[in-house]
Amino acid sequence: MNLLRTLRTSTLLLLTGLAVSSCLEMPDYPETPSISFKSISSERVSDGFGLYDRVTITVSFKDGDGDLGLREQDKVEGSPWARLNPDLTLNPFYNNYYITPLIRNATGEFVALELDNPNDNYNSTYPPLDQDSNGRKTPLRGDLSFTTDFFAGDPLKAGEVVRFEVFIYDRALNKSNTIITDPITIPR
């Protein structure tokens, strides 16, 4: 008797779950990714490589066709994500996660950190976020965390206040909106 009641209850719950899930529609996000600031944290790290500040930025994202992320093997010569353009200039689509440190100056304004070499930057690549092996385009939303390290005192000095400007690209080369993080103070 208990077994029959348990089976009936389980079957009823399963059918209810299937009915509810079949009524849900896919979200309707634009194909251009959008991001919003979620959080920022930093910690002072000391290891065999030296003393540095590890900053982690988390953004929330939405993308209508889910074509977010690149693999290193996508960046071959001739691809839209190759390191160099045919004219041998740096390709702006080589990375898909763009980050610019903004330092608070003496007047309280945040200005872009100037690096000695203009080709140096903190941009990077995040891996594909769409895990659909059938190649179907499906909307995606979630959180993307990015961690970068700054050696202590170079270029960020202890006590400086910094925030970051962030945007991403999808594989169709659509650029997201740009967000600015909350400020953090570099540890002393």
Coordinates of N, CA and C in Angstrom, one line a residue:
M1 N 0.8 -1.2 0.0 CA 0.0 0.0 0.0 C 0.9 1.3 0.0
N2 N 1.9 1.3 0.9 CA 2.8 2.5 0.9 C 3.6 2.6 -0.4
L3 N 4.0 1.5 -1.0 CA 4.7 1.5 -2.2 C 3.9 2.1 -3.3
L4 N 2.6 1.7 -3.4 CA 1.7 2.2 -4.4 C 1.5 3.7 -4.2
R5 N 1.3 4.2 -3.0 CA 1.1 5.6 -2.7 C 2.4 6.4 -3.1
T6 N 3.5 5.9 -2.8 CA 4.8 6.5 -3.1 C 5.0 6.6 -4.6
L7 N 4.7 5.6 -5.3 CA 4.8 5.6 -6.8 C 3.8 6.6 -7.4
R8 N 2.6 6.6 -6.9 CA 1.6 7.6 -7.4 C 2.0 9.0 -7.1
T9 N 2.6 9.3 -5.9 CA 3.0 10.6 -5.6 C 4.2 11.0 -6.4
S10 N 5.1 10.1 -6.6 CA 6.3 10.4 -7.5 C 5.9 10.7 -8.9
T11 N 5.0 9.9 -9.4 CA 4.5 10.1 -10.8 C 3.8 11.4 -10.9
L12 N 3.0 11.8 -10.0 CA 2.3 13.0 -10.0 C 3.3 14.2 -10.0
L13 N 4.3 14.1 -9.1 CA 5.3 15.2 -9.0 C 6.1 15.3 -10.3
L14 N 6.4 14.1 -10.9 CA 7.2 14.1 -12.2 C 6.3 14.8 -13.3
L15 N 5.1 14.4 -13.4 CA 4.2 15.0 -14.4 C 4.0 16.5 -14.2
T16 N 3.9 16.9 -13.0 CA 3.7 18.3 -12.7 C 5.0 19.1 -13.1
G17 N 6.1 18.5 -12.8 CA 7.4 19.2 -13.2 C 7.5 19.3 -14.7
L18 N 7.2 18.2 -15.4 CA 7.2 18.3 -16.9 C 6.2 19.3 -17.4
A19 N 5.1 19.4 -16.9 CA 4.1 20.3 -17.4 C 4.5 21.8 -17.1
V20 N 5.1 22.0 -16.0 CA 5.6 23.4 -15.7 C 6.7 23.7 -16.6
S21 N 7.7 22.8 -16.8 CA 8.9 23.1 -17.6 C 8.5 23.3 -19.0
S22 N 7.5 22.6 -19.5 CA 7.1 22.8 -20.9 C 6.4 24.2 -21.2
C23 N 5.9 24.8 -20.1 CA 5.3 26.1 -20.3 C 6.3 27.2 -20.2
L24 N 7.5 27.0 -19.7 CA 8.5 28.0 -19.6 C 9.1 28.4 -21.0
E25 N 9.2 29.7 -21.3 CA 9.8 30.1 -22.5 C 11.2 30.5 -22.3
M26 N 12.0 30.4 -23.4 CA 13.4 30.8 -23.4 C 13.4 32.3 -23.2
P27 N 14.4 32.8 -22.4 CA 14.5 34.3 -22.2 C 14.8 34.9 -23.5
D28 N 14.4 36.1 -23.7 CA 14.6 36.9 -24.9 C 15.6 38.0 -24.7
Y29 N 16.9 37.7 -24.8 CA 17.9 38.6 -24.6 C 18.4 39.1 -25.9
P30 N 19.0 40.3 -26.1 CA 19.6 40.7 -27.3 C 20.8 39.9 -27.6
E31 N 21.2 39.8 -28.9 CA 22.4 39.0 -29.3 C 23.7 39.7 -28.9
T32 N 23.6 41.0 -28.6 CA 24.8 41.7 -28.1 C 24.8 41.5 -26.6
P33 N 26.0 41.0 -26.1 CA 26.0 40.8 -24.6 C 25.9 42.0 -23.8
S34 N 25.3 41.9 -22.6 CA 25.2 43.0 -21.7 C 25.8 42.5 -20.4
I35 N 26.4 43.4 -19.7 CA 27.0 43.0 -18.4 C 26.6 44.0 -17.3
S36 N 26.7 43.6 -16.1 CA 26.5 44.5 -15.0 C 27.5 44.2 -13.9
F37 N 27.9 45.2 -13.1 CA 28.8 44.9 -12.1 C 28.2 44.1 -10.9
K38 N 28.9 43.1 -10.4 CA 28.4 42.3 -9.3 C 29.3 42.5 -8.1
S39 N 30.6 42.3 -8.2 CA 31.5 42.5 -7.0 C 32.9 42.6 -7.4
I40 N 33.7 43.1 -6.4 CA 35.2 43.2 -6.6 C 35.8 42.9 -5.3
S41 N 36.9 42.2 -5.3 CA 37.6 41.9 -4.1 C 39.1 41.9 -4.4
S42 N 39.9 42.1 -3.3 CA 41.4 42.0 -3.5 C 42.0 41.4 -2.3
E43 N 43.2 40.8 -2.5 CA 43.9 40.2 -1.4 C 45.4 40.4 -1.7
R44 N 46.2 40.5 -0.7 CA 47.6 40.6 -0.8 C 48.2 39.2 -0.8
V45 N 49.0 38.8 -1.7 CA 49.5 37.4 -1.9 C 51.0 37.5 -1.9
S46 N 51.6 36.6 -1.1 CA 53.1 36.4 -1.2 C 53.4 35.0 -1.4
D47 N 54.2 34.7 -2.5 CA 54.6 33.3 -2.8 C 56.0 33.4 -3.4
G48 N 56.3 32.3 -4.1 CA 57.7 32.2 -4.7 C 57.9 33.2 -5.8
F49 N 56.8 33.8 -6.4 CA 56.9 34.7 -7.4 C 57.0 36.1 -6.9
G50 N 56.8 36.4 -5.6 CA 56.9 37.7 -5.1 C 55.7 38.1 -4.3
L51 N 55.5 39.4 -4.1 CA 54.4 40.0 -3.4 C 53.5 40.7 -4.4
Y52 N 52.3 40.4 -4.4 CA 51.4 41.0 -5.4 C 50.0 41.1 -4.8
D53 N 49.2 41.9 -5.5 CA 47.8 42.1 -5.2 C 46.9 41.4 -6.2
R54 N 46.1 40.5 -5.7 CA 45.2 39.7 -6.6 C 43.8 40.3 -6.5
V55 N 43.3 40.8 -7.7 CA 42.0 41.5 -7.7 C 41.1 40.6 -8.5
T56 N 39.9 40.3 -8.0 CA 38.9 39.5 -8.6 C 37.7 40.4 -8.9
I57 N 37.2 40.4 -10.1 CA 36.1 41.2 -10.6 C 35.0 40.2 -11.1
T58 N 33.8 40.4 -10.6 CA 32.7 39.5 -11.0 C 31.6 40.4 -11.7
V59 N 31.3 40.0 -12.9 CA 30.2 40.7 -13.6 C 29.1 39.7 -13.9
S60 N 27.9 40.2 -13.9 CA 26.8 39.3 -14.4 C 26.6 39.6 -15.9
F61 N 26.2 38.6 -16.7 CA 26.1 38.7 -18.1 C 24.8 38.1 -18.6
K62 N 24.4 38.6 -19.8 CA 23.2 38.1 -20.5 C 23.6 38.2 -22.0
D63 N 23.3 37.1 -22.7 CA 23.6 37.1 -24.2 C 22.5 36.2 -24.8
G64 N 21.9 36.8 -25.9 CA 20.8 36.1 -26.5 C 21.1 34.9 -27.3
D65 N 22.3 34.8 -27.9 CA 22.6 33.6 -28.7 C 23.7 32.8 -28.0
G66 N 24.2 33.2 -26.8 CA 25.1 32.4 -26.0 C 26.5 32.1 -26.6
D67 N 26.9 33.0 -27.5 CA 28.2 32.8 -28.1 C 29.3 33.5 -27.4
L68 N 29.5 33.2 -26.1 CA 30.4 33.9 -25.3 C 31.6 33.0 -25.1
G69 N 32.8 33.5 -25.1 CA 34.0 32.8 -24.8 C 34.8 32.3 -26.0
L70 N 36.1 32.2 -25.8 CA 37.0 31.7 -26.9 C 37.9 30.6 -26.3
R71 N 38.4 29.7 -27.2 CA 39.4 28.8 -26.8 C 40.7 29.3 -27.5
E72 N 41.8 28.9 -26.9 CA 43.1 29.3 -27.5 C 43.2 28.8 -28.9
Q73 N 42.7 27.7 -29.3 CA 42.8 27.2 -30.6 C 41.9 28.0 -31.6
D74 N 41.0 28.8 -31.1 CA 40.2 29.7 -32.0 C 41.1 30.9 -32.5
K75 N 42.2 31.1 -31.8 CA 43.0 32.3 -32.1 C 44.1 32.1 -33.2
V76 N 43.8 31.2 -34.1 CA 44.8 30.9 -35.1 C 44.9 32.0 -36.2
E77 N 46.0 32.1 -36.9 CA 46.2 33.1 -37.9 C 45.1 33.0 -38.9
G78 N 44.6 34.1 -39.3 CA 43.5 34.2 -40.3 C 42.1 34.2 -39.7
S79 N 42.0 33.8 -38.4 CA 40.7 33.9 -37.7 C 40.4 35.3 -37.3
P80 N 39.1 35.6 -37.0 CA 38.8 36.9 -36.5 C 39.4 37.2 -35.2
W81 N 40.0 36.2 -34.5 CA 40.5 36.4 -33.1 C 42.1 36.2 -33.1
A82 N 42.7 36.2 -34.3 CA 44.1 36.1 -34.4 C 44.8 37.2 -33.7
R83 N 46.0 37.0 -33.2 CA 46.8 38.1 -32.5 C 47.0 39.3 -33.3
L84 N 47.3 39.1 -34.6 CA 47.7 40.2 -35.5 C 46.7 40.2 -36.7
N85 N 46.4 41.5 -37.1 CA 45.6 41.7 -38.3 C 46.5 41.4 -39.5
P86 N 45.9 41.3 -40.7 CA 46.8 41.1 -41.9 C 47.8 42.2 -42.1
D87 N 47.6 43.4 -41.6 CA 48.5 44.5 -41.8 C 49.6 44.5 -40.6
L88 N 49.5 43.4 -39.8 CA 50.5 43.2 -38.7 C 50.2 44.2 -37.5
T89 N 49.1 44.9 -37.4 CA 48.7 45.6 -36.3 C 48.0 44.7 -35.3
L90 N 48.0 45.0 -34.0 CA 47.4 44.2 -33.0 C 45.9 44.1 -33.2
N91 N 45.3 42.9 -33.2 CA 43.9 42.7 -33.4 C 43.1 43.0 -32.1
P92 N 42.2 43.9 -32.1 CA 41.5 44.2 -30.9 C 40.5 43.1 -30.4
F93 N 40.3 42.1 -31.3 CA 39.4 41.0 -30.9 C 40.2 39.8 -30.4
Y94 N 41.5 39.9 -30.3 CA 42.3 38.8 -29.8 C 41.9 38.3 -28.4
N95 N 41.6 39.3 -27.6 CA 41.0 39.0 -26.3 C 39.5 39.2 -26.3
N96 N 38.8 38.7 -25.3 CA 37.4 38.9 -25.2 C 36.9 39.5 -23.9
Y97 N 37.9 39.7 -23.0 CA 37.6 40.4 -21.7 C 38.6 41.5 -21.6
Y98 N 38.0 42.7 -21.5 CA 38.9 43.9 -21.5 C 38.7 44.7 -20.2
I99 N 39.9 45.0 -19.6 CA 39.9 45.6 -18.3 C 40.9 46.7 -18.3
T100 N 40.4 47.9 -17.8 CA 41.3 49.1 -17.7 C 41.3 49.6 -16.3
P101 N 42.5 49.5 -15.6 CA 42.5 50.1 -14.2 C 42.4 51.6 -14.3
L102 N 41.6 52.2 -13.4 CA 41.4 53.6 -13.3 C 41.9 54.0 -11.9
I103 N 42.9 54.9 -11.8 CA 43.5 55.3 -10.6 C 42.9 56.7 -10.2
R104 N 42.6 56.8 -8.9 CA 42.1 58.1 -8.4 C 43.4 59.0 -8.2
N105 N 43.3 60.2 -8.9 CA 44.4 61.1 -8.8 C 44.2 62.1 -7.6
A106 N 45.1 63.1 -7.5 CA 45.1 64.0 -6.4 C 43.9 64.8 -6.3
T107 N 43.2 65.1 -7.5 CA 42.0 65.9 -7.4 C 40.7 65.0 -7.2
G108 N 40.9 63.7 -7.0 CA 39.8 62.8 -6.8 C 39.2 62.2 -8.0
E109 N 39.7 62.5 -9.2 CA 39.2 62.0 -10.4 C 39.9 60.6 -10.7
F110 N 39.1 59.7 -11.4 CA 39.7 58.5 -11.8 C 40.2 58.6 -13.2
V111 N 41.5 58.3 -13.4 CA 42.1 58.3 -14.8 C 42.7 57.0 -15.1
A112 N 42.7 56.7 -16.4 CA 43.3 55.4 -16.8 C 44.7 55.3 -16.4
L113 N 45.1 54.1 -16.0 CA 46.5 53.8 -15.6 C 47.3 53.8 -16.9
E114 N 48.4 54.6 -16.9 CA 49.3 54.7 -18.0 C 50.4 53.7 -17.8
L115 N 50.6 52.8 -18.7 CA 51.6 51.8 -18.7 C 52.8 52.2 -19.6
D116 N 54.0 51.8 -19.2 CA 55.2 52.2 -19.9 C 55.1 51.8 -21.4
N117 N 54.6 50.6 -21.7 CA 54.5 50.1 -23.0 C 53.1 50.1 -23.4
P118 N 52.7 50.8 -24.5 CA 51.3 50.9 -24.9 C 50.7 49.5 -25.3
N119 N 51.5 48.5 -25.6 CA 51.0 47.2 -26.0 C 50.7 46.4 -24.7
D120 N 51.2 46.8 -23.5 CA 50.9 46.1 -22.3 C 49.4 46.4 -21.9
N121 N 48.8 45.4 -21.3 CA 47.4 45.7 -20.8 C 47.0 44.5 -19.9
Y122 N 45.9 44.6 -19.4 CA 45.4 43.5 -18.5 C 44.2 42.7 -19.1
N123 N 44.1 42.8 -20.4 CA 43.0 42.1 -21.1 C 43.3 40.6 -21.1
S124 N 42.3 39.9 -21.3 CA 42.4 38.4 -21.3 C 41.3 37.7 -22.1
T125 N 41.3 36.4 -22.0 CA 40.3 35.6 -22.7 C 39.6 34.7 -21.7
Y126 N 38.3 34.6 -21.7 CA 37.6 33.7 -20.9 C 37.1 32.5 -21.9
P127 N 37.0 31.3 -21.3 CA 36.6 30.2 -22.2 C 35.2 30.2 -22.6
P128 N 34.8 29.3 -23.6 CA 33.4 29.3 -24.0 C 32.5 29.0 -22.8
L129 N 31.4 29.7 -22.8 CA 30.4 29.5 -21.7 C 29.2 28.7 -22.1
D130 N 29.0 28.6 -23.5 CA 27.9 27.8 -24.0 C 28.4 26.3 -24.0
Q131 N 27.7 25.5 -23.3 CA 28.1 24.1 -23.2 C 27.2 23.2 -24.0
D132 N 26.4 23.7 -24.9 CA 25.5 23.0 -25.8 C 26.3 22.3 -26.9
S133 N 26.5 21.0 -26.9 CA 27.3 20.4 -27.9 C 26.7 20.2 -29.2
N134 N 25.4 20.5 -29.3 CA 24.7 20.4 -30.6 C 24.8 21.7 -31.5
G135 N 25.5 22.7 -31.0 CA 25.7 23.9 -31.7 C 24.5 24.8 -31.8
R136 N 23.5 24.5 -31.1 CA 22.3 25.4 -31.1 C 22.6 26.7 -30.3
K137 N 22.1 27.8 -30.8 CA 22.2 29.1 -30.1 C 21.1 29.1 -29.1
T138 N 21.6 29.3 -27.8 CA 20.7 29.4 -26.7 C 21.1 30.6 -25.8
P139 N 20.1 31.3 -25.3 CA 20.4 32.4 -24.4 C 21.2 32.0 -23.2
L140 N 22.1 32.8 -22.8 CA 22.9 32.6 -21.6 C 22.8 33.7 -20.6
R141 N 22.9 33.4 -19.3 CA 23.0 34.4 -18.3 C 23.8 33.8 -17.2
G142 N 24.5 34.6 -16.5 CA 25.3 34.1 -15.4 C 26.3 35.1 -14.9
D143 N 27.3 34.6 -14.1 CA 28.3 35.5 -13.6 C 29.6 35.0 -14.1
L144 N 30.5 36.0 -14.4 CA 31.8 35.8 -14.9 C 32.8 36.4 -14.0
S145 N 33.7 35.7 -13.4 CA 34.7 36.2 -12.5 C 36.1 36.2 -13.2
F146 N 36.8 37.3 -13.1 CA 38.1 37.4 -13.7 C 39.1 37.8 -12.6
T147 N 40.2 37.2 -12.5 CA 41.2 37.5 -11.5 C 42.5 37.9 -12.2
T148 N 43.1 39.0 -11.8 CA 44.3 39.5 -12.3 C 45.2 39.9 -11.2
D149 N 46.5 39.8 -11.4 CA 47.5 40.1 -10.3 C 48.3 41.3 -10.7
F150 N 48.6 42.1 -9.7 CA 49.4 43.3 -9.8 C 50.6 43.2 -8.9
F151 N 51.8 43.2 -9.3 CA 52.9 43.1 -8.4 C 52.9 44.3 -7.5
A152 N 53.1 44.1 -6.2 CA 53.0 45.1 -5.2 C 53.9 46.3 -5.6
G153 N 53.4 47.5 -5.6 CA 54.1 48.7 -5.9 C 54.3 49.0 -7.4
D154 N 54.0 48.0 -8.3 CA 54.2 48.3 -9.7 C 53.0 47.6 -10.5
P155 N 52.2 48.3 -11.1 CA 52.1 49.8 -11.2 C 51.2 50.4 -10.1
L156 N 50.5 49.5 -9.4 CA 49.6 50.1 -8.3 C 50.4 50.2 -7.0
K157 N 50.3 51.3 -6.4 CA 51.0 51.6 -5.1 C 50.1 51.4 -3.9
A158 N 50.7 51.0 -2.8 CA 49.9 50.8 -1.6 C 49.2 52.0 -1.2
G159 N 47.9 51.9 -0.9 CA 47.1 53.0 -0.5 C 46.4 53.7 -1.6
E160 N 46.8 53.4 -2.9 CA 46.0 54.0 -4.0 C 44.6 53.4 -4.1
V161 N 43.7 54.3 -4.6 CA 42.3 53.8 -4.8 C 42.2 53.6 -6.3
V162 N 41.7 52.4 -6.6 CA 41.5 52.0 -8.0 C 40.2 51.4 -8.2
R163 N 39.6 51.6 -9.4 CA 38.5 50.9 -9.9 C 38.8 50.5 -11.3
F164 N 37.9 49.7 -11.9 CA 38.2 49.1 -13.2 C 37.0 49.3 -14.2
E165 N 37.4 49.6 -15.4 CA 36.4 49.6 -16.5 C 36.5 48.3 -17.2
V166 N 35.3 47.7 -17.5 CA 35.3 46.3 -18.0 C 34.2 46.3 -19.1
F167 N 34.6 45.6 -20.2 CA 33.6 45.2 -21.2 C 34.1 43.8 -21.8
I168 N 33.2 43.2 -22.5 CA 33.5 41.9 -23.1 C 33.0 41.9 -24.6
Y169 N 33.5 40.9 -25.4 CA 33.1 40.6 -26.7 C 32.5 39.2 -26.8
D170 N 31.6 39.0 -27.7 CA 31.2 37.6 -28.0 C 31.9 37.1 -29.2
R171 N 31.6 35.9 -29.7 CA 32.3 35.4 -30.8 C 31.9 36.0 -32.2
A172 N 30.7 36.7 -32.2 CA 30.3 37.4 -33.4 C 30.9 38.8 -33.4
L173 N 31.8 39.1 -32.4 CA 32.5 40.4 -32.3 C 31.6 41.5 -31.9
N174 N 30.5 41.2 -31.2 CA 29.6 42.2 -30.6 C 30.2 42.6 -29.3
K175 N 30.3 43.9 -29.1 CA 30.8 44.4 -27.8 C 29.7 44.7 -26.8
S176 N 29.9 44.3 -25.6 CA 29.0 44.6 -24.5 C 29.0 46.1 -24.2
N177 N 28.1 46.5 -23.3 CA 28.2 47.8 -22.6 C 29.5 47.8 -21.7
T178 N 29.9 48.9 -21.3 CA 31.1 49.1 -20.4 C 30.6 49.4 -19.0
I179 N 31.1 48.7 -18.0 CA 30.8 48.9 -16.6 C 32.0 49.4 -15.9
I180 N 31.8 50.1 -14.8 CA 32.9 50.5 -13.9 C 32.6 49.9 -12.5
T181 N 33.6 49.3 -12.0 CA 33.5 48.6 -10.7 C 33.5 49.6 -9.5
D182 N 33.1 49.2 -8.4 CA 33.3 50.0 -7.2 C 34.8 50.2 -7.0
P183 N 35.2 51.2 -6.2 CA 36.6 51.4 -6.0 C 37.1 50.5 -4.9
I184 N 38.4 50.1 -4.9 CA 39.1 49.4 -3.8 C 40.4 50.1 -3.5
T185 N 40.9 49.9 -2.3 CA 42.1 50.5 -1.9 C 43.2 49.5 -1.9
I186 N 44.3 49.7 -2.5 CA 45.4 48.8 -2.6 C 46.0 48.6 -1.2
P187 N 46.1 47.4 -0.7 CA 46.6 47.2 0.7 C 48.0 47.8 0.9
R188 N 48.3 48.1 2.2 CA 49.6 48.6 2.6 C 50.4 47.5 3.1

